[in-house]
Amino acid sequence: MWVVCRTKVCDCLAAASVTLRRSLSLGATMAKSKFEYVRDFEADDTCLPHCWVVVRLDGRNFHRFAEKHNFAKPNDSRALHLMNKCAQTVMEELEDIVIAYGQSDEYSFVFRRKSNWFKRRASKFMTHVTSQFASSYVFYWREFFKDQPLLYPPGFDGRVVVYPSNQTLKDYLSWRQADCHINNLYNTVFWALVQQSGLTPVQAQERLQGTLAADKNEILFSEFNINYNNEPPIYRKGTVLIWQKVDEVTTKAVKLPAEMEGKKMTVARTRTKPVPSHCDIIGDAFWKDHLEILGEDS
Ligand code: DGT
Ligand code: MG
Ligand code: MG
């Protein structure tokens, strides 16, 4: 009896050993298969070390998207706040973004100089930011657009640009904010001429041809009683998102002694969140007030 059992155990062990050896040899074959060489075709897209990595995304064909979804002209506050919500989500979900700037259908995200996120691979930076932003746009749409249904899935393109110094990064962000100002001033006069003076779009375009910023301000003031500087800052300056400490007060249902049952407790805590502002980032004041953004430790 003992001999039979012993033989069976030995047979079992031998079978298990064969299976194990087969699995190991198969595993080794898979790890170093003759197909392995195709990995060499993958491009090395590591971003230069010690540089600022910027991802800029932009809505695909938003001219049409805005028309189809009845965006207010020239600025739709729902659309701008939805963009900001998506950018805040990107900053909270992904790592190492120190500042973001958005206007119209675009957003720029700046990764800290020393970021080693995904070994600084440009494709990882770009695709994670853009896909997180696009899914958030759909996810939060109803919160901002209420009765306006989303008629088709929006898309966003993305690009990565690497800036070698603080000055080039500041100039990049200044360029985007200057673009916001130029477009918004033009659009504000253009739509005032169309909506309030009854000009056709072609007539309004002709009227504005060759005009300087001062001329546009003058038309707004003298013909429409609009002081451009009093227009909402979110339209004129776009939105800057930076990390700031925020005091949060939440009401929580907690387990309390019997005599206090049913009562709720108020809990105060400080959290660091991406906070929006619509300030000037072209002048030095902003950067002096927020030295931590470009600081070595950022
Ligand atoms: P693209 O980026 O080459 O695929 O083409 P678009 O059409 O997205 O062009 P782009 O990005 O240069 O310009 C943004 C468009 O989005 C512009 O035609 C106006 C529209 N848009 C953005 N924000 C608003 C808004 O708040 N209200 C309205 N009515 N339109 C907006
Ligand atoms: Mg676009
Ligand atoms: Mg755009």
Short mmCIF file of C-alpha atoms and ligand atoms in Angstrom, two decimals:
data_model
loop_
_atom_site.label_atom_id
_atom_site.label_comp_id
_atom_site.label_asym_id
_atom_site.label_seq_id
_atom_site.Cartn_x
_atom_site.Cartn_y
_atom_site.Cartn_z
CA MET A 1 0.00 0.00 0.00
CA TRP A 2 2.73 2.39 1.03
CA VAL A 3 4.68 1.49 -2.14
CA VAL A 4 1.66 2.29 -4.37
CA CYS A 5 1.13 5.66 -2.69
CA ARG A 6 4.78 6.52 -2.93
CA THR A 7 4.81 5.65 -6.64
CA LYS A 8 1.73 7.82 -7.23
CA VAL A 9 3.31 10.75 -5.42
CA CYS A 10 6.50 10.36 -7.45
CA ASP A 11 4.48 10.24 -10.70
CA CYS A 12 2.61 13.38 -9.71
CA LEU A 13 5.80 15.24 -8.87
CA ALA A 14 7.40 14.18 -12.15
CA ALA A 15 4.37 15.40 -14.12
CA ALA A 16 4.33 18.70 -12.27
CA SER A 17 8.04 19.12 -12.90
CA VAL A 18 7.58 18.56 -16.65
CA THR A 19 4.73 21.12 -16.74
CA LEU A 20 6.85 23.62 -14.82
CA ARG A 21 9.85 23.15 -17.12
CA ARG A 22 7.59 23.54 -20.20
CA SER A 23 6.06 26.73 -18.78
CA LEU A 24 9.46 28.18 -17.98
CA SER A 25 10.91 27.39 -21.38
CA LEU A 26 7.77 28.80 -23.09
CA GLY A 27 8.03 31.96 -20.97
CA ALA A 28 11.67 32.37 -21.93
CA THR A 29 10.79 31.89 -25.59
CA MET A 30 8.05 34.58 -25.39
CA ALA A 31 10.31 37.09 -23.66
CA LYS A 32 12.98 36.72 -26.29
CA SER A 33 11.03 35.72 -29.38
CA LYS A 34 12.34 36.31 -32.87
CA PHE A 35 9.67 39.04 -33.12
CA GLU A 36 11.24 41.05 -30.35
CA TYR A 37 13.27 43.14 -32.80
CA VAL A 38 10.15 45.11 -33.86
CA ARG A 39 10.46 47.14 -30.66
CA ASP A 40 13.49 48.82 -32.23
CA PHE A 41 11.12 50.60 -34.62
CA GLU A 42 9.60 52.59 -31.73
CA ALA A 43 10.88 56.16 -31.80
CA ASP A 44 12.62 57.56 -28.74
CA ASP A 45 10.57 60.61 -27.84
CA THR A 46 12.11 61.47 -24.48
CA CYS A 47 11.74 65.19 -23.75
CA LEU A 48 15.03 67.02 -23.18
CA PRO A 49 15.95 67.01 -19.46
CA HIS A 50 15.67 70.16 -17.31
CA CYS A 51 13.26 71.78 -19.77
CA TRP A 52 9.65 72.82 -19.34
CA VAL A 53 7.33 70.42 -21.11
CA VAL A 54 4.16 72.05 -22.43
CA VAL A 55 1.18 70.15 -23.78
CA ARG A 56 -1.29 72.29 -25.71
CA LEU A 57 -4.61 70.83 -26.80
CA ASP A 58 -7.19 72.44 -29.07
CA GLY A 59 -10.78 71.54 -29.97
CA ARG A 60 -11.12 69.93 -33.40
CA ASN A 61 -13.30 71.98 -35.73
CA PHE A 62 -14.88 73.90 -32.84
CA HIS A 63 -16.18 76.48 -35.27
CA ARG A 64 -18.75 73.86 -36.29
CA PHE A 65 -19.08 72.40 -32.78
CA ALA A 66 -19.92 75.86 -31.36
CA GLU A 67 -22.55 76.45 -34.08
CA LYS A 68 -24.19 73.04 -33.62
CA HIS A 69 -24.36 73.44 -29.84
CA ASN A 70 -25.66 77.02 -29.89
CA PHE A 71 -22.66 78.63 -28.18
CA ALA A 72 -23.29 82.29 -27.35
CA LYS A 73 -21.27 84.72 -29.50
CA PRO A 74 -18.56 85.79 -29.12
CA ASN A 75 -18.12 84.06 -25.73
CA ASP A 76 -20.09 81.25 -24.20
CA SER A 77 -19.54 81.26 -20.46
CA ARG A 78 -20.80 77.64 -20.12
CA ALA A 79 -18.21 76.44 -22.64
CA LEU A 80 -15.37 78.34 -20.95
CA HIS A 81 -16.27 77.02 -17.49
CA LEU A 82 -16.54 73.48 -18.85
CA MET A 83 -13.04 73.85 -20.36
CA ASN A 84 -11.76 75.03 -16.95
CA LYS A 85 -13.39 72.10 -15.17
CA CYS A 86 -11.74 69.65 -17.59
CA ALA A 87 -8.34 71.33 -17.08
CA GLN A 88 -8.74 71.13 -13.28
CA THR A 89 -9.52 67.42 -13.66
CA VAL A 90 -6.39 66.92 -15.77
CA MET A 91 -4.26 68.66 -13.12
CA GLU A 92 -5.76 66.61 -10.30
CA GLU A 93 -5.66 63.24 -12.09
CA LEU A 94 -2.22 63.50 -13.70
CA GLU A 95 1.08 64.33 -12.06
CA ASP A 96 3.56 67.20 -12.10
CA ILE A 97 1.53 69.99 -13.79
CA VAL A 98 2.52 73.30 -12.19
CA ILE A 99 0.38 75.75 -14.17
CA ALA A 100 -2.22 75.65 -16.94
CA TYR A 101 -3.59 78.39 -19.18
CA GLY A 102 -6.74 78.25 -21.31
CA GLN A 103 -8.77 80.40 -23.69
CA SER A 104 -11.33 79.71 -26.44
CA ASP A 105 -11.11 75.97 -27.31
CA GLU A 106 -7.50 75.49 -26.20
CA TYR A 107 -5.59 74.68 -23.00
CA SER A 108 -1.85 74.57 -22.25
CA PHE A 109 -0.42 72.45 -19.43
CA VAL A 110 3.11 73.01 -18.09
CA PHE A 111 4.92 70.08 -16.47
CA ARG A 112 7.58 70.84 -13.89
CA ARG A 113 11.15 70.95 -15.20
CA LYS A 114 12.27 67.96 -13.16
CA SER A 115 9.28 65.80 -13.95
CA ASN A 116 10.20 62.20 -14.66
CA TRP A 117 6.63 61.14 -15.28
CA PHE A 118 6.60 58.21 -17.75
CA LYS A 119 10.33 58.78 -18.17
CA ARG A 120 9.49 62.10 -19.87
CA ARG A 121 8.08 60.42 -22.98
CA ALA A 122 6.37 63.09 -25.13
CA SER A 123 3.71 60.69 -26.42
CA LYS A 124 2.71 59.77 -22.86
CA PHE A 125 2.44 63.43 -21.79
CA MET A 126 0.42 64.32 -24.85
CA THR A 127 -1.97 61.37 -25.00
CA HIS A 128 -2.71 61.24 -21.27
CA VAL A 129 -3.48 64.97 -21.10
CA THR A 130 -5.60 65.02 -24.24
CA SER A 131 -7.59 61.86 -23.56
CA GLN A 132 -8.24 62.82 -19.91
CA PHE A 133 -9.41 66.25 -21.08
CA ALA A 134 -11.66 64.87 -23.84
CA SER A 135 -13.35 62.28 -21.60
CA SER A 136 -13.88 64.97 -18.92
CA TYR A 137 -15.47 67.25 -21.53
CA VAL A 138 -18.11 64.62 -22.24
CA PHE A 139 -18.41 63.53 -18.59
CA TYR A 140 -19.09 67.06 -17.26
CA TRP A 141 -21.01 68.40 -20.29
CA ARG A 142 -24.46 68.20 -18.64
CA GLU A 143 -23.29 69.94 -15.50
CA PHE A 144 -22.56 73.07 -17.55
CA PHE A 145 -24.91 72.83 -20.55
CA LYS A 146 -28.06 71.63 -18.72
CA ASP A 147 -30.73 71.59 -21.48
CA GLN A 148 -28.36 71.60 -24.46
CA PRO A 149 -27.72 67.96 -25.40
CA LEU A 150 -24.30 66.89 -26.62
CA LEU A 151 -24.98 66.03 -30.25
CA TYR A 152 -21.77 64.26 -31.20
CA PRO A 153 -18.43 63.34 -29.59
CA PRO A 154 -15.99 66.25 -29.60
CA GLY A 155 -12.30 65.71 -30.37
CA PHE A 156 -9.10 67.52 -29.35
CA ASP A 157 -5.68 67.57 -30.93
CA GLY A 158 -2.55 67.71 -28.80
CA ARG A 159 1.08 68.74 -29.21
CA VAL A 160 4.17 68.84 -27.04
CA VAL A 161 6.62 71.73 -27.06
CA VAL A 162 9.72 71.83 -24.88
CA TYR A 163 10.98 75.20 -23.58
CA PRO A 164 14.58 75.48 -22.38
CA SER A 165 14.37 78.47 -20.00
CA ASN A 166 12.00 80.33 -17.71
CA GLN A 167 11.98 83.23 -20.17
CA THR A 168 10.94 81.10 -23.15
CA LEU A 169 8.19 79.50 -21.07
CA LYS A 170 6.91 82.92 -19.92
CA ASP A 171 7.04 84.16 -23.52
CA TYR A 172 5.05 81.10 -24.63
CA LEU A 173 2.30 81.80 -22.08
CA SER A 174 2.37 85.52 -22.94
CA TRP A 175 1.88 84.61 -26.60
CA ARG A 176 -1.24 82.59 -25.79
CA GLN A 177 -2.67 85.39 -23.59
CA ALA A 178 -1.91 88.03 -26.23
CA ASP A 179 -3.71 85.80 -28.76
CA CYS A 180 -6.72 85.69 -26.42
CA HIS A 181 -6.75 89.50 -26.16
CA ILE A 182 -6.40 90.13 -29.91
CA ASN A 183 -9.13 87.62 -30.85
CA ASN A 184 -11.49 88.68 -28.09
CA LEU A 185 -11.25 92.40 -28.87
CA TYR A 186 -11.89 91.69 -32.55
CA ASN A 187 -14.78 89.30 -31.84
CA THR A 188 -16.41 91.68 -29.33
CA VAL A 189 -16.57 94.53 -31.90
CA PHE A 190 -17.42 92.21 -34.77
CA TRP A 191 -20.46 90.71 -33.01
CA ALA A 192 -21.59 94.12 -31.67
CA LEU A 193 -21.64 95.39 -35.28
CA VAL A 194 -23.59 92.33 -36.42
CA GLN A 195 -25.96 91.85 -33.47
CA GLN A 196 -26.58 95.49 -32.49
CA SER A 197 -25.98 97.52 -35.67
CA GLY A 198 -27.44 94.94 -38.05
CA LEU A 199 -24.37 94.71 -40.29
CA THR A 200 -23.86 91.49 -42.23
CA PRO A 201 -20.74 89.50 -41.27
CA VAL A 202 -19.08 90.62 -44.52
CA GLN A 203 -19.88 94.30 -43.82
CA ALA A 204 -18.57 93.99 -40.24
CA GLN A 205 -15.38 92.39 -41.52
CA GLU A 206 -14.90 95.20 -44.04
CA ARG A 207 -15.53 97.83 -41.36
CA LEU A 208 -12.80 96.33 -39.16
CA GLN A 209 -10.24 95.81 -41.90
CA GLY A 210 -7.02 97.70 -41.11
CA THR A 211 -8.22 98.96 -37.71
CA LEU A 212 -5.86 99.06 -34.73
CA ALA A 213 -6.71 98.11 -31.13
CA ALA A 214 -7.36 101.78 -30.27
CA ASP A 215 -9.84 102.07 -33.18
CA LYS A 216 -11.73 98.99 -32.02
CA ASN A 217 -11.89 100.32 -28.44
CA GLU A 218 -13.22 103.61 -29.83
CA ILE A 219 -15.95 101.91 -31.91
CA LEU A 220 -17.04 99.91 -28.86
CA PHE A 221 -17.16 103.00 -26.67
CA SER A 222 -18.69 105.55 -29.05
CA GLU A 223 -21.17 103.27 -30.86
CA PHE A 224 -22.08 100.71 -28.21
CA ASN A 225 -21.22 102.42 -24.93
CA ILE A 226 -18.97 99.47 -24.09
CA ASN A 227 -15.77 100.06 -22.13
CA TYR A 228 -13.73 97.05 -23.23
CA ASN A 229 -11.82 97.03 -19.92
CA ASN A 230 -15.08 96.34 -18.12
CA GLU A 231 -15.78 93.18 -20.12
CA PRO A 232 -15.52 90.02 -17.95
CA PRO A 233 -11.83 89.18 -17.27
CA ILE A 234 -12.41 85.50 -18.19
CA TYR A 235 -13.14 86.71 -21.77
CA ARG A 236 -10.32 89.26 -21.95
CA LYS A 237 -7.55 87.34 -20.16
CA GLY A 238 -8.47 83.66 -20.37
CA THR A 239 -7.96 81.41 -17.34
CA VAL A 240 -4.83 80.60 -15.35
CA LEU A 241 -4.89 77.54 -13.08
CA ILE A 242 -2.37 77.31 -10.26
CA TRP A 243 -2.15 75.15 -7.14
CA GLN A 244 -3.37 76.97 -4.06
CA LYS A 245 -4.34 76.04 -0.53
CA VAL A 246 -8.10 76.24 -0.07
CA ASP A 247 -10.02 75.94 3.19
CA GLU A 248 -12.86 73.49 2.74
CA VAL A 249 -15.76 73.12 5.11
CA THR A 250 -17.76 69.92 4.76
CA THR A 251 -20.69 68.61 6.75
CA LYS A 252 -20.33 64.96 7.67
CA ALA A 253 -22.63 62.41 9.25
CA VAL A 254 -20.47 60.84 11.99
CA LYS A 255 -21.13 58.43 14.84
CA LEU A 256 -22.01 60.57 17.85
CA PRO A 257 -23.10 59.75 21.43
CA ALA A 258 -26.77 58.71 21.74
CA GLU A 259 -27.98 62.11 23.00
CA MET A 260 -26.57 63.80 19.86
CA GLU A 261 -27.82 61.20 17.40
CA GLY A 262 -28.88 62.55 14.03
CA LYS A 263 -26.63 65.61 14.36
CA LYS A 264 -23.98 66.28 11.75
CA MET A 265 -20.44 67.45 12.32
CA THR A 266 -18.77 70.24 10.39
CA VAL A 267 -15.22 69.40 9.36
CA ALA A 268 -12.78 72.07 8.21
CA ARG A 269 -9.64 71.08 6.33
CA THR A 270 -7.12 72.63 4.00
CA ARG A 271 -6.64 71.17 0.55
CA THR A 272 -4.33 72.14 -2.32
CA LYS A 273 -6.38 72.56 -5.49
CA PRO A 274 -5.98 74.00 -8.99
CA VAL A 275 -7.60 77.42 -8.54
CA PRO A 276 -8.70 79.55 -11.52
CA SER A 277 -7.91 83.23 -11.94
CA HIS A 278 -8.18 85.59 -14.89
CA CYS A 279 -5.19 87.80 -14.25
CA ASP A 280 -2.44 89.17 -16.47
CA ILE A 281 0.47 86.76 -16.94
CA ILE A 282 2.38 88.87 -19.46
CA GLY A 283 3.77 91.37 -16.92
CA ASP A 284 6.25 90.48 -14.16
CA ALA A 285 3.84 91.00 -11.25
CA PHE A 286 2.20 87.58 -11.58
CA TRP A 287 5.54 85.74 -11.59
CA LYS A 288 6.85 87.78 -8.64
CA ASP A 289 3.71 86.95 -6.67
CA HIS A 290 4.08 83.25 -7.46
CA LEU A 291 7.79 82.51 -7.31
CA GLU A 292 7.00 78.87 -6.49
CA ILE A 293 5.75 78.16 -10.02
CA LEU A 294 9.10 78.59 -11.74
CA GLY A 295 11.18 77.85 -8.65
CA GLU A 296 13.81 75.08 -8.73
CA ASP A 297 11.64 72.90 -6.50
CA SER A 298 8.49 73.22 -8.55
P1 DGT B 1 -9.21 73.46 -35.69
O1 DGT B 1 -8.75 73.86 -34.34
O2 DGT B 1 -8.20 73.77 -36.74
O3 DGT B 1 -9.72 72.07 -35.79
O4 DGT B 1 -10.48 74.39 -36.07
P2 DGT B 1 -11.41 75.25 -35.10
O5 DGT B 1 -12.69 75.48 -35.81
O6 DGT B 1 -11.51 74.61 -33.75
O7 DGT B 1 -10.63 76.64 -35.02
P3 DGT B 1 -9.83 77.36 -33.87
O8 DGT B 1 -9.37 76.40 -32.82
O9 DGT B 1 -8.76 78.18 -34.52
O10 DGT B 1 -10.87 78.38 -33.26
C1 DGT B 1 -11.78 78.07 -32.26
C2 DGT B 1 -13.20 78.11 -32.80
O11 DGT B 1 -14.08 77.77 -31.74
C3 DGT B 1 -13.61 79.47 -33.31
O12 DGT B 1 -14.12 79.33 -34.63
C4 DGT B 1 -14.76 79.90 -32.44
C5 DGT B 1 -15.15 78.68 -31.66
N1 DGT B 1 -15.36 79.05 -30.27
C6 DGT B 1 -14.54 78.83 -29.21
N2 DGT B 1 -15.08 79.35 -28.08
C7 DGT B 1 -16.27 79.88 -28.43
C8 DGT B 1 -17.31 80.54 -27.72
O13 DGT B 1 -17.25 80.75 -26.49
N3 DGT B 1 -18.39 80.97 -28.43
C9 DGT B 1 -18.49 80.74 -29.78
N4 DGT B 1 -19.58 81.17 -30.42
N5 DGT B 1 -17.54 80.12 -30.48
C10 DGT B 1 -16.45 79.70 -29.81
MG MG B 2 -9.84 74.40 -32.54
MG MG B 3 -8.36 77.14 -31.01
#
